Coordinates of C-alpha atoms in Angstrom, one line a residue:
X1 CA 118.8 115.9 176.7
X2 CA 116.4 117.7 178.1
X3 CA 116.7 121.0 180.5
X4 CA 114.6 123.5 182.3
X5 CA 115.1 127.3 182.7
X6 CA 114.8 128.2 185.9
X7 CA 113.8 131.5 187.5
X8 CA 115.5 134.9 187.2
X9 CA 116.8 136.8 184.7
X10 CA 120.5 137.2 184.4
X11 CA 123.5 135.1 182.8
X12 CA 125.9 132.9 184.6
X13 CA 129.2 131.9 184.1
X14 CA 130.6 128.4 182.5
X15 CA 130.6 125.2 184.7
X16 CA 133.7 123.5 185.6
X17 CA 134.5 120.6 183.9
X18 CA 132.7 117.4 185.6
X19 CA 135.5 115.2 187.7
X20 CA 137.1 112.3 186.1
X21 CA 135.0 109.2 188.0
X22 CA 135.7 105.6 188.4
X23 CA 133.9 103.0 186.1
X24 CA 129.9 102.9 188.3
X25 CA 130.7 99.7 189.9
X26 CA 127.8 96.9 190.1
X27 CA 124.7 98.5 192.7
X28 CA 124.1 96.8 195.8
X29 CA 121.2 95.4 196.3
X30 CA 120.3 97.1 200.0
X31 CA 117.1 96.1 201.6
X32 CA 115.0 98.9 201.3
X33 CA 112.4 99.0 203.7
X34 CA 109.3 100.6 202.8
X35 CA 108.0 103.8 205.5
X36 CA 104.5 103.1 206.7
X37 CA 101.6 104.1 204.5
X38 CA 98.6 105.9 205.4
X39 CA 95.6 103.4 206.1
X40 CA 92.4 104.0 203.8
X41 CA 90.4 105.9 203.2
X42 CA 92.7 108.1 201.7
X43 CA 92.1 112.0 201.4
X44 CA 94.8 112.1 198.8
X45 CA 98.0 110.2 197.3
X46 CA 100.3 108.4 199.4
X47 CA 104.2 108.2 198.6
X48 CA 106.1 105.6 200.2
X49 CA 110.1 106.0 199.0
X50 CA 113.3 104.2 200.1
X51 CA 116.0 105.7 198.4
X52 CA 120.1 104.3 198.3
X53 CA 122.2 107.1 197.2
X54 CA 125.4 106.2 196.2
X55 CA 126.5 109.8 195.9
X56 CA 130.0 109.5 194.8
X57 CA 129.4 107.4 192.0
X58 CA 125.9 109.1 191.1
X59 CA 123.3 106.6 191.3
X60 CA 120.2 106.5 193.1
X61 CA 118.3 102.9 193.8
X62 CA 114.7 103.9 194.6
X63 CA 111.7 101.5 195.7
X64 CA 108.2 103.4 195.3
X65 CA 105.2 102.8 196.6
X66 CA 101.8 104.5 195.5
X67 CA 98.6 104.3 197.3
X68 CA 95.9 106.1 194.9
X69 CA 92.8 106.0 196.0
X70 CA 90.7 107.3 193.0
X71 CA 88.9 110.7 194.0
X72 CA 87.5 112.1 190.3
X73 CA 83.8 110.4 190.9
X74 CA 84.4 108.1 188.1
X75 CA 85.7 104.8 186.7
X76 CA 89.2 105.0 186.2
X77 CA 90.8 102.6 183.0
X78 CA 94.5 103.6 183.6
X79 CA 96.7 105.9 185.6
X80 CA 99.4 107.8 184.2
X81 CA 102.2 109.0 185.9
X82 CA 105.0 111.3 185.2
X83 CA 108.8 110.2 184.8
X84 CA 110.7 113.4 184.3
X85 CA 113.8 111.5 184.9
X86 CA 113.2 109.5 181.9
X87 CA 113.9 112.7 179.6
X88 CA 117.4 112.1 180.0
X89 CA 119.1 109.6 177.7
X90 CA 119.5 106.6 180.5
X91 CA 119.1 107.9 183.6
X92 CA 115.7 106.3 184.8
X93 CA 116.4 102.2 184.7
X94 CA 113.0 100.5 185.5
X95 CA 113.4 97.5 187.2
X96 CA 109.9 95.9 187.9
X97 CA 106.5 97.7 188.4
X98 CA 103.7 96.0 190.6
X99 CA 100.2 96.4 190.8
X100 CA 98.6 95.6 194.2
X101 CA 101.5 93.7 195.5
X102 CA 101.8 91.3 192.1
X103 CA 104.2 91.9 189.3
X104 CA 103.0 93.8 186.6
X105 CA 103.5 94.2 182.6
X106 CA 100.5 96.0 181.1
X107 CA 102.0 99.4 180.9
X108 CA 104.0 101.9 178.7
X109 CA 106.6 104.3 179.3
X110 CA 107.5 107.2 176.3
X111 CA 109.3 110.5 176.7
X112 CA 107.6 111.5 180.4
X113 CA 105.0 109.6 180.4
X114 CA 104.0 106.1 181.8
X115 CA 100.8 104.8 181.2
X116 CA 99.4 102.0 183.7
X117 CA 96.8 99.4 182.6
X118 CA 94.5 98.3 185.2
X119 CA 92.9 95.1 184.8
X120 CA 89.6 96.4 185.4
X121 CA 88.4 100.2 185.7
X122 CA 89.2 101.5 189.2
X123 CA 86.0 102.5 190.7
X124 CA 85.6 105.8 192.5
X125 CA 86.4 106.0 196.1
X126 CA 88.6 102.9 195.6
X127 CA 92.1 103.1 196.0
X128 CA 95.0 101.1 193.7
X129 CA 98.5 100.3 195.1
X130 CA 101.7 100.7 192.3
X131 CA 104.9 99.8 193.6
X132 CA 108.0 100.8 191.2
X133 CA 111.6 99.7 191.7
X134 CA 113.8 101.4 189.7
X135 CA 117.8 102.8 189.6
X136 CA 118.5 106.3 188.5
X137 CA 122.0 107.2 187.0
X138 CA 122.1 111.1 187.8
X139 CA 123.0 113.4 184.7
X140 CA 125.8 116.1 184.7
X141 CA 124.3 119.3 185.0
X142 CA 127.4 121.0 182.5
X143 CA 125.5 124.0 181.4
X144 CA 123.6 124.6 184.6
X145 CA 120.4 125.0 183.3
X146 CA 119.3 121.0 184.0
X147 CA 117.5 121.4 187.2
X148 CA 118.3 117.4 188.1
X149 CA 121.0 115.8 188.1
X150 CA 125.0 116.7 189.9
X151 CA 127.6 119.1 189.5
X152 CA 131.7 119.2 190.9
X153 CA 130.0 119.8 194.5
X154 CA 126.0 119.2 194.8
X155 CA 123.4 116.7 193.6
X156 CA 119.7 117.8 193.2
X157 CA 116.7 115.6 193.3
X158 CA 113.8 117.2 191.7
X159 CA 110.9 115.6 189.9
X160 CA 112.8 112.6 190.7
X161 CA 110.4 109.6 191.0
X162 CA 107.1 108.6 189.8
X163 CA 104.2 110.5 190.9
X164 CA 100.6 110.4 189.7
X165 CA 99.4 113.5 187.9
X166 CA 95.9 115.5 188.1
X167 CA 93.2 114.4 186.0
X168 CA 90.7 116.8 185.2
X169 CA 87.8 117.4 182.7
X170 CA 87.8 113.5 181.9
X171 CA 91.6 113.5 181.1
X172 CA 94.8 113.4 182.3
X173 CA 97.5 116.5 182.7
X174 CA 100.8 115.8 181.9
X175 CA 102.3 118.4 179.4
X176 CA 105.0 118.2 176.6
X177 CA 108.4 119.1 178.3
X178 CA 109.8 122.4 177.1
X179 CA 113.3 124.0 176.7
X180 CA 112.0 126.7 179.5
X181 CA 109.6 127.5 181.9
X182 CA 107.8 124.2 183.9
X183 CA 105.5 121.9 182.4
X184 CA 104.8 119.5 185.4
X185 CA 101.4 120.1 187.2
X186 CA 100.9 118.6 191.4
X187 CA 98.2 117.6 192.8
X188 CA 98.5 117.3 196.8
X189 CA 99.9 114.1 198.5
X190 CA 101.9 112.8 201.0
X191 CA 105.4 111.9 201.0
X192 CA 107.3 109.5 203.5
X193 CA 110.7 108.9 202.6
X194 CA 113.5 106.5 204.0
X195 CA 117.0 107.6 202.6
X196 CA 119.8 105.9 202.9
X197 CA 123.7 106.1 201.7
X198 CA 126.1 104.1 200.2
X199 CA 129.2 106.4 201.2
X200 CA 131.2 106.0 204.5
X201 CA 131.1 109.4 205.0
X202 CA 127.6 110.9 203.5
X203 CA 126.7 114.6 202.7
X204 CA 124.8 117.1 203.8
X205 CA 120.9 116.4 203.3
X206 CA 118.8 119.5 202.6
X207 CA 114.9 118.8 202.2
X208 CA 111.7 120.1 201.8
X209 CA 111.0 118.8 205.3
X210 CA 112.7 118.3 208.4
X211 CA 114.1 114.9 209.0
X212 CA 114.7 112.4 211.6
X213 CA 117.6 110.2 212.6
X214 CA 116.0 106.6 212.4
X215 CA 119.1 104.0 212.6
X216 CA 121.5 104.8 209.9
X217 CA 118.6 105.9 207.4
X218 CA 117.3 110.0 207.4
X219 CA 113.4 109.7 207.5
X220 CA 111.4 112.5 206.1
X221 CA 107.5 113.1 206.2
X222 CA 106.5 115.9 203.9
X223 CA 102.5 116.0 203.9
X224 CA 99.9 117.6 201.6
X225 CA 102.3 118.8 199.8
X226 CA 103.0 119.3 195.9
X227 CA 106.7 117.7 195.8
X228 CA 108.8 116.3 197.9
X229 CA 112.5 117.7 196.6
X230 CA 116.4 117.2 197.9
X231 CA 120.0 118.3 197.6
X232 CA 122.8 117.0 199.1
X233 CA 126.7 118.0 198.9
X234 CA 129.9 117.2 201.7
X235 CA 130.0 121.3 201.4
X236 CA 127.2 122.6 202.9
X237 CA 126.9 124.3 206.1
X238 CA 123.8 125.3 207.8
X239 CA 122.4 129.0 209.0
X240 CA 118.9 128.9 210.7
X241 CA 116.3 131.2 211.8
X242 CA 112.6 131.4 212.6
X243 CA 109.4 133.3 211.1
X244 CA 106.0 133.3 213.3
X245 CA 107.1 130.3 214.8
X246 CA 108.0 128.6 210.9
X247 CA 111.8 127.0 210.8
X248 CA 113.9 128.4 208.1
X249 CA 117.3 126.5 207.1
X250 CA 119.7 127.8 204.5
X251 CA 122.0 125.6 203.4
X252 CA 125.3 127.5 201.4
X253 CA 128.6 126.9 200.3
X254 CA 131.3 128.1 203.4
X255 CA 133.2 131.1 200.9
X256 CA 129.2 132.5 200.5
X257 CA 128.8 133.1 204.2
X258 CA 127.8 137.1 204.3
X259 CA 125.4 136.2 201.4
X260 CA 123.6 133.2 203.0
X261 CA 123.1 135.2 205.8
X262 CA 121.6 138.5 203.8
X263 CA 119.5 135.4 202.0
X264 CA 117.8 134.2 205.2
X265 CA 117.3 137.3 206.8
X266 CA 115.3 138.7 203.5
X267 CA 113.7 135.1 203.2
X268 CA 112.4 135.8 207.2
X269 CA 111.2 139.0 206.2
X270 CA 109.8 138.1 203.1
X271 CA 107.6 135.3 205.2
X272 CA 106.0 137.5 207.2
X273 CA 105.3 139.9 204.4
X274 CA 103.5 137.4 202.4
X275 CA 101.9 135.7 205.5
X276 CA 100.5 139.2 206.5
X277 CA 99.2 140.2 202.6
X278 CA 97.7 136.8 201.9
X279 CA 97.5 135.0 204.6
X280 CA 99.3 132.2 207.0
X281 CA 102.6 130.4 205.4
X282 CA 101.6 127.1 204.4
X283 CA 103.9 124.8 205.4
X284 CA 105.9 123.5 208.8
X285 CA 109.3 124.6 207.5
X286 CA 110.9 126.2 204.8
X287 CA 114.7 125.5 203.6
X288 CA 116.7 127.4 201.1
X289 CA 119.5 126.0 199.0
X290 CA 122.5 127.5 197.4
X291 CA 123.2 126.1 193.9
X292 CA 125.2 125.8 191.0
X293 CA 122.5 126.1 188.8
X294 CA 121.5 129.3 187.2
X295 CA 118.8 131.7 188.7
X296 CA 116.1 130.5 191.4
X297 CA 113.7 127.3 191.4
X298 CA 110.8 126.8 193.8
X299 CA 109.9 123.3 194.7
X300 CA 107.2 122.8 197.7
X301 CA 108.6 123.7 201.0
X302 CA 111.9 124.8 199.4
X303 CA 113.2 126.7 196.9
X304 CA 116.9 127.2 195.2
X305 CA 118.9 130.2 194.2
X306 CA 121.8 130.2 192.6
X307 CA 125.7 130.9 193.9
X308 CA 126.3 133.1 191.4
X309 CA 123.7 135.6 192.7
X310 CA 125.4 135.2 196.2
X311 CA 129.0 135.8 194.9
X312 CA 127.7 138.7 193.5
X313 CA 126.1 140.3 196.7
X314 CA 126.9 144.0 197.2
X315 CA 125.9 144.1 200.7
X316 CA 122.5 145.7 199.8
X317 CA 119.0 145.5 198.8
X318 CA 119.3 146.5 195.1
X319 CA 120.3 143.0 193.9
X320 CA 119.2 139.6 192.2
X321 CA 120.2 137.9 195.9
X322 CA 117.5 139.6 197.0
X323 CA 115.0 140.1 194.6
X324 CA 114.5 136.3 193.5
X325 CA 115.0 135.1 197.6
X326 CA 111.9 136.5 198.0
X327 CA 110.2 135.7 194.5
X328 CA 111.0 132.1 195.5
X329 CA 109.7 132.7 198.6
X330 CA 106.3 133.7 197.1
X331 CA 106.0 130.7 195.5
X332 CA 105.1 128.8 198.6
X333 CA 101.9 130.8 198.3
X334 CA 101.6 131.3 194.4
X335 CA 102.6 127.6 193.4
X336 CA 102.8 125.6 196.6
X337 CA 99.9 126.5 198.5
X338 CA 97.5 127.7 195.5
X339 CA 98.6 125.4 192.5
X340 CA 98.0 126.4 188.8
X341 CA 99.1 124.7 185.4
X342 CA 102.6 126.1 184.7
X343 CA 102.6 124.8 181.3
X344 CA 99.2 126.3 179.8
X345 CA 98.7 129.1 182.7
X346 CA 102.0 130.2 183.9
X347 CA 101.3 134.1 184.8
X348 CA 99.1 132.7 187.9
X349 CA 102.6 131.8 189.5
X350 CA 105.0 134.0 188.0
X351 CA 103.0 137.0 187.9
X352 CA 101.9 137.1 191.2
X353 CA 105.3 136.2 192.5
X354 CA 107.1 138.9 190.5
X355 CA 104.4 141.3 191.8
X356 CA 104.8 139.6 195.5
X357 CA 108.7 141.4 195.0
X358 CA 106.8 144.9 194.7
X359 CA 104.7 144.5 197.9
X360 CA 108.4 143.0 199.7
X361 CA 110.0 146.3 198.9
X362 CA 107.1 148.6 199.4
X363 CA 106.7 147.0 203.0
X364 CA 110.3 146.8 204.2
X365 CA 112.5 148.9 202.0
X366 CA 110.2 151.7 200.2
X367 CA 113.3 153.8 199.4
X368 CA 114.4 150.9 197.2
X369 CA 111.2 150.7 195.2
X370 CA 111.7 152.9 192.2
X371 CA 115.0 151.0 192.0
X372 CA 112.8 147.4 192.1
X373 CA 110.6 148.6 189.2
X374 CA 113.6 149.8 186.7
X375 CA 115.9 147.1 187.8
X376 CA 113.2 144.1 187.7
X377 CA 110.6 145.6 185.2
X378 CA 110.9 148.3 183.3
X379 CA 115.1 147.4 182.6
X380 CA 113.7 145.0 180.1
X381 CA 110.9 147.0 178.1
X382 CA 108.7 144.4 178.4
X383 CA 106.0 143.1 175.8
X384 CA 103.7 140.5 175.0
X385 CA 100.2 138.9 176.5
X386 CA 100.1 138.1 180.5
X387 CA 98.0 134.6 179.2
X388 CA 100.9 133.5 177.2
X389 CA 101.4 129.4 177.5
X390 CA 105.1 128.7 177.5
X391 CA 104.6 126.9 174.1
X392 CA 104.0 130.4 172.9
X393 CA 106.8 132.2 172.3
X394 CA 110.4 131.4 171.0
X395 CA 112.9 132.0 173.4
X396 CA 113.2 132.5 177.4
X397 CA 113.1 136.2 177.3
X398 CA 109.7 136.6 175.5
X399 CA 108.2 134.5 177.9
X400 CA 109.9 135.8 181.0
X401 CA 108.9 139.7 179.9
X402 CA 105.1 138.4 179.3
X403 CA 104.2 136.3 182.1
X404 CA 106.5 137.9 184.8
X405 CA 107.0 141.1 183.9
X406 CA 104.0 142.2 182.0
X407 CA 101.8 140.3 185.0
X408 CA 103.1 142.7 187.7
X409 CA 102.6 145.5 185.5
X410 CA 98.8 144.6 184.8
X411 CA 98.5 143.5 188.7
X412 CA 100.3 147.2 189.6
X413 CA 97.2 148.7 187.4
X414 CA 94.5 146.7 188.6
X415 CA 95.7 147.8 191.8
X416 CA 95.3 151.3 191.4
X417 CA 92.2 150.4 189.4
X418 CA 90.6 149.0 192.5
X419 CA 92.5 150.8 195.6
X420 CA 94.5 148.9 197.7
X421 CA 91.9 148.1 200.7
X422 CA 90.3 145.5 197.6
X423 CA 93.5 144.6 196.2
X424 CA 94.4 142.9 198.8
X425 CA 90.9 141.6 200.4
X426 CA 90.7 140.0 196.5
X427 CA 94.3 138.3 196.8
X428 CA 93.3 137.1 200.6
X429 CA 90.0 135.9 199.2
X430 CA 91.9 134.1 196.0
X431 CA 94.8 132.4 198.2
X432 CA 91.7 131.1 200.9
X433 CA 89.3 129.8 198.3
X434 CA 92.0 128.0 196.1
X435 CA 94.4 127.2 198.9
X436 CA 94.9 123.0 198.2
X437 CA 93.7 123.5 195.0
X438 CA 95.2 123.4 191.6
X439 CA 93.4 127.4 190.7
X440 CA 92.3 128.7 186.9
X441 CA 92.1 132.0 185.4
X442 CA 88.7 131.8 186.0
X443 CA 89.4 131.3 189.7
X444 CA 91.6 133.8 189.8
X445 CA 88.6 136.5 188.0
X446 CA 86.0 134.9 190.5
X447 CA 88.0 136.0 193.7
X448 CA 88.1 139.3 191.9
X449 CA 84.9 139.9 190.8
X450 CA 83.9 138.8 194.4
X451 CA 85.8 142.1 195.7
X452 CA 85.3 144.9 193.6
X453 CA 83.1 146.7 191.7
X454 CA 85.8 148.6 189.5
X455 CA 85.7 148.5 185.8
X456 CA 88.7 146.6 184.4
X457 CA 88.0 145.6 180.9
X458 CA 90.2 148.1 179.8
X459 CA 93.4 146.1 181.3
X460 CA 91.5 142.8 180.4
X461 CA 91.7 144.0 176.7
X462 CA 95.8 145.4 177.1
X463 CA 97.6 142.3 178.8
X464 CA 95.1 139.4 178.0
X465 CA 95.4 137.7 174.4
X466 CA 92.3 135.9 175.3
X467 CA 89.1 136.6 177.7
X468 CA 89.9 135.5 180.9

């Protein structure tokens, strides 16, 4: 029903056919105890998850708890909370929602979004509890563009459960869905999870975080973070490495070995690129997953790239292996560290991330860099406004050539514009100030303005629709 593009720029082939399954037999009803919340007061959003994968058959039994404790500085009438599971024609079954530990029935849930009724405002400073227990029946991802869901040999959870989104400006942020680019916007909370499997012999596990063995259930903590995202598939093997101190795990399908390995060592490199330009990596670990999707997806503490780009490695540099490894990469800075709406400002991520590829090459492979900017950039004669919302134009490649492609082009002229000593004290000063935060334009301008005193209107008025 519903599917999202993810990142890079070239075609894959077909999907196999989905495996004939038994009829879903009746779910258990496991006891799903619920990992320890944080006590208040609360600095942000607590996640509590016990998850029963049944990963054969393709279901997921979920109990959710939310502490919110209610940080805007006023009154709060409802919370809504988004549901992307609920896009798909029955995939999100909602079994019962409570409210402070009772049962609950004053709330709504359309398309994405469900609406909770509070029976009196929630006060600032206060904090609500929401527990949600509720069965997903995992879609086939047939035309591997569905970022959730399974295929013949993997199953992804992303934007998978419940999860309260920003409010700002008196209102809440929860954007239509679109047929590309992201519309989901994350605040910063913290995620326990208790996961547990139905199948005698379970898969692999790869996470955002780094679990523990507790009894016969994998425990992950995954704190002040955006997301908290999985895969799991009886293929995966495991390659690991370390930046600075920072755990890297790549998880790959056996017949992609060379690859996986390429993809880890550029991902290495790629950390302490990024770490050295803006500033420290923001998060304990950072895992990489081989998929059968198409292209690369970032989630928070992890980010996906597709097989086909590893069965198509050549043994170098000049490739998409490499090119959107460490654009995913980026996006732990440019997404997970400093937020931004993708939806209504999605050149704050992208650009910055497609740019972050030009400062990759430039530091560890310069003779590759005229290569980067025809193969990446200038391959696609792009066009269009850098401000462009992903509501804006018709199709994927408009969008892509605007707020990718036309971003690092008006980031490579603002950089000559300024010199590189500013460039780079400005991108420093914009990841520090807006670090934890979900950033603006205006934020982004401000960091700018801050470190520089070149003259830039010019640019302004030749990538910009609007006035930033």
């Amino acid at each position: 029903f519903f599917s999202t593009t993810p990142h890079g720029c070239v075609g894959s082939a077909p999907s196999p056919q989905p495996p004939t399954l038994a009829p879903l037999p009746a779910l258990p009803t496991p006891t799903l105890p619920i990992p320890t919340l944080a006590p208040a007061p609360l600095q942000r959003t607590q996640y509590a998850l016990s998850a029963h994968m049944d990963y054969a058959n393709h279901t997921v039994q979920v109990n959710e708890e939310i502490l919110y404790p209610n940080l805007t500085g006023e009154p709060l009438p409802d919370l809504l909370l988004a549901v992307n599971p609920n896009l798909w024609n029955g995939v999100f079954n909602l079994q019962n929602l409570r409210l402070n530990d009772q049962p609950w029935q004053n709330y709504s849930l359309q398309s994405h979004a469900l609406q909770v009724n509070l029976p009196t405002p929630l006060p600032p400073q206060q904090t609500v509890k929401i527990g949600i227990a509720y069965t997903l029946t995992l879609p086939y991802s047939a035309a591997k563009v569905e970022n959730f869901g399974y295929t013949y040999r993997q199953t992804n959870l992303i934007d998978w459960y419940p999860f309260i989104v920003p409010r700002q400006n008196g209102g809440w942020v929860l954007n239509p869905p679109h047929t590309y680019g992201e519309n989901l916007v994350y605040p910063l909370a913290d995620f326990r999870l208790r996961l547990t499997y139905a199948d005698a012999a379970p898969p692999v596990t790869a996470a955002a975080a780094l679990p523990r063995q507790e009894e016969n259930a994998l425990v992950y903590e995954h704190l002040n973070a955006r997301n908290l995202t999985l895969s799991a598939s009886p293929y995966f093997a495991l390659l690991q490495t370390e930046a600075g101190g920072i755990p890297i795990q790549q998880y790959y399908f056996a017949e992609d070995a060379a690859a996986a390995a390429h993809v880890l060592e550029m991902t290495r490199l790629a950390l302490l690129t990024y770490a050295n330009a803006y500033g420290a990596y923001p998060r304990p670990s950072l895992t990489i997953v081989e998929t059968d999707l198409s292209d690369g997806l970032e989630a928070d503490g992890l980010y996906f790239l597709a097989a086909d780009f590893y069965q198509a490695f050549d043994g170098t540099v000049r490739n998409n292996l490499t090119t959107i490894a460490v654009h995913e990469t980026a996006h732990q800075w440019w997404y997970g560290a400093v937020a931004n709406d993708q939806a209504r400002q999605p050149w704050l991520d992208e650009s910055l991330c497609t740019y972050s590829e030009r400062i990759f090459y430039e530091t560890n492979y310069p003779g590759a860099l005229s290569w980067w900017w025809n193969f990446r950039i200038y391959y696609h004669n792009p066009s269009g406004y850098v401000d462009w919302q992903i509501y804006d134009t018709e199709s994927f490649r408009p969008y892509v050539n605007a707020a990718y492609f036309q971003g690092a082009k008006f980031l490579e002229s603002l950089r000559t514009r300024t010199g590189d000593a500013a460039f780079f004290a400005f991108l420093q000063a914009y990841y520090a100030q807006n670090k934890g935060q979900i950033a603006t334009t205006q934020n982004f301008f401000s960091a700018l303005r801050q470190n520089t005193q070149a003259e830039y209107a010019d640019l302004l008025a030749t990538y910009f629709l609007g006035q930033p």
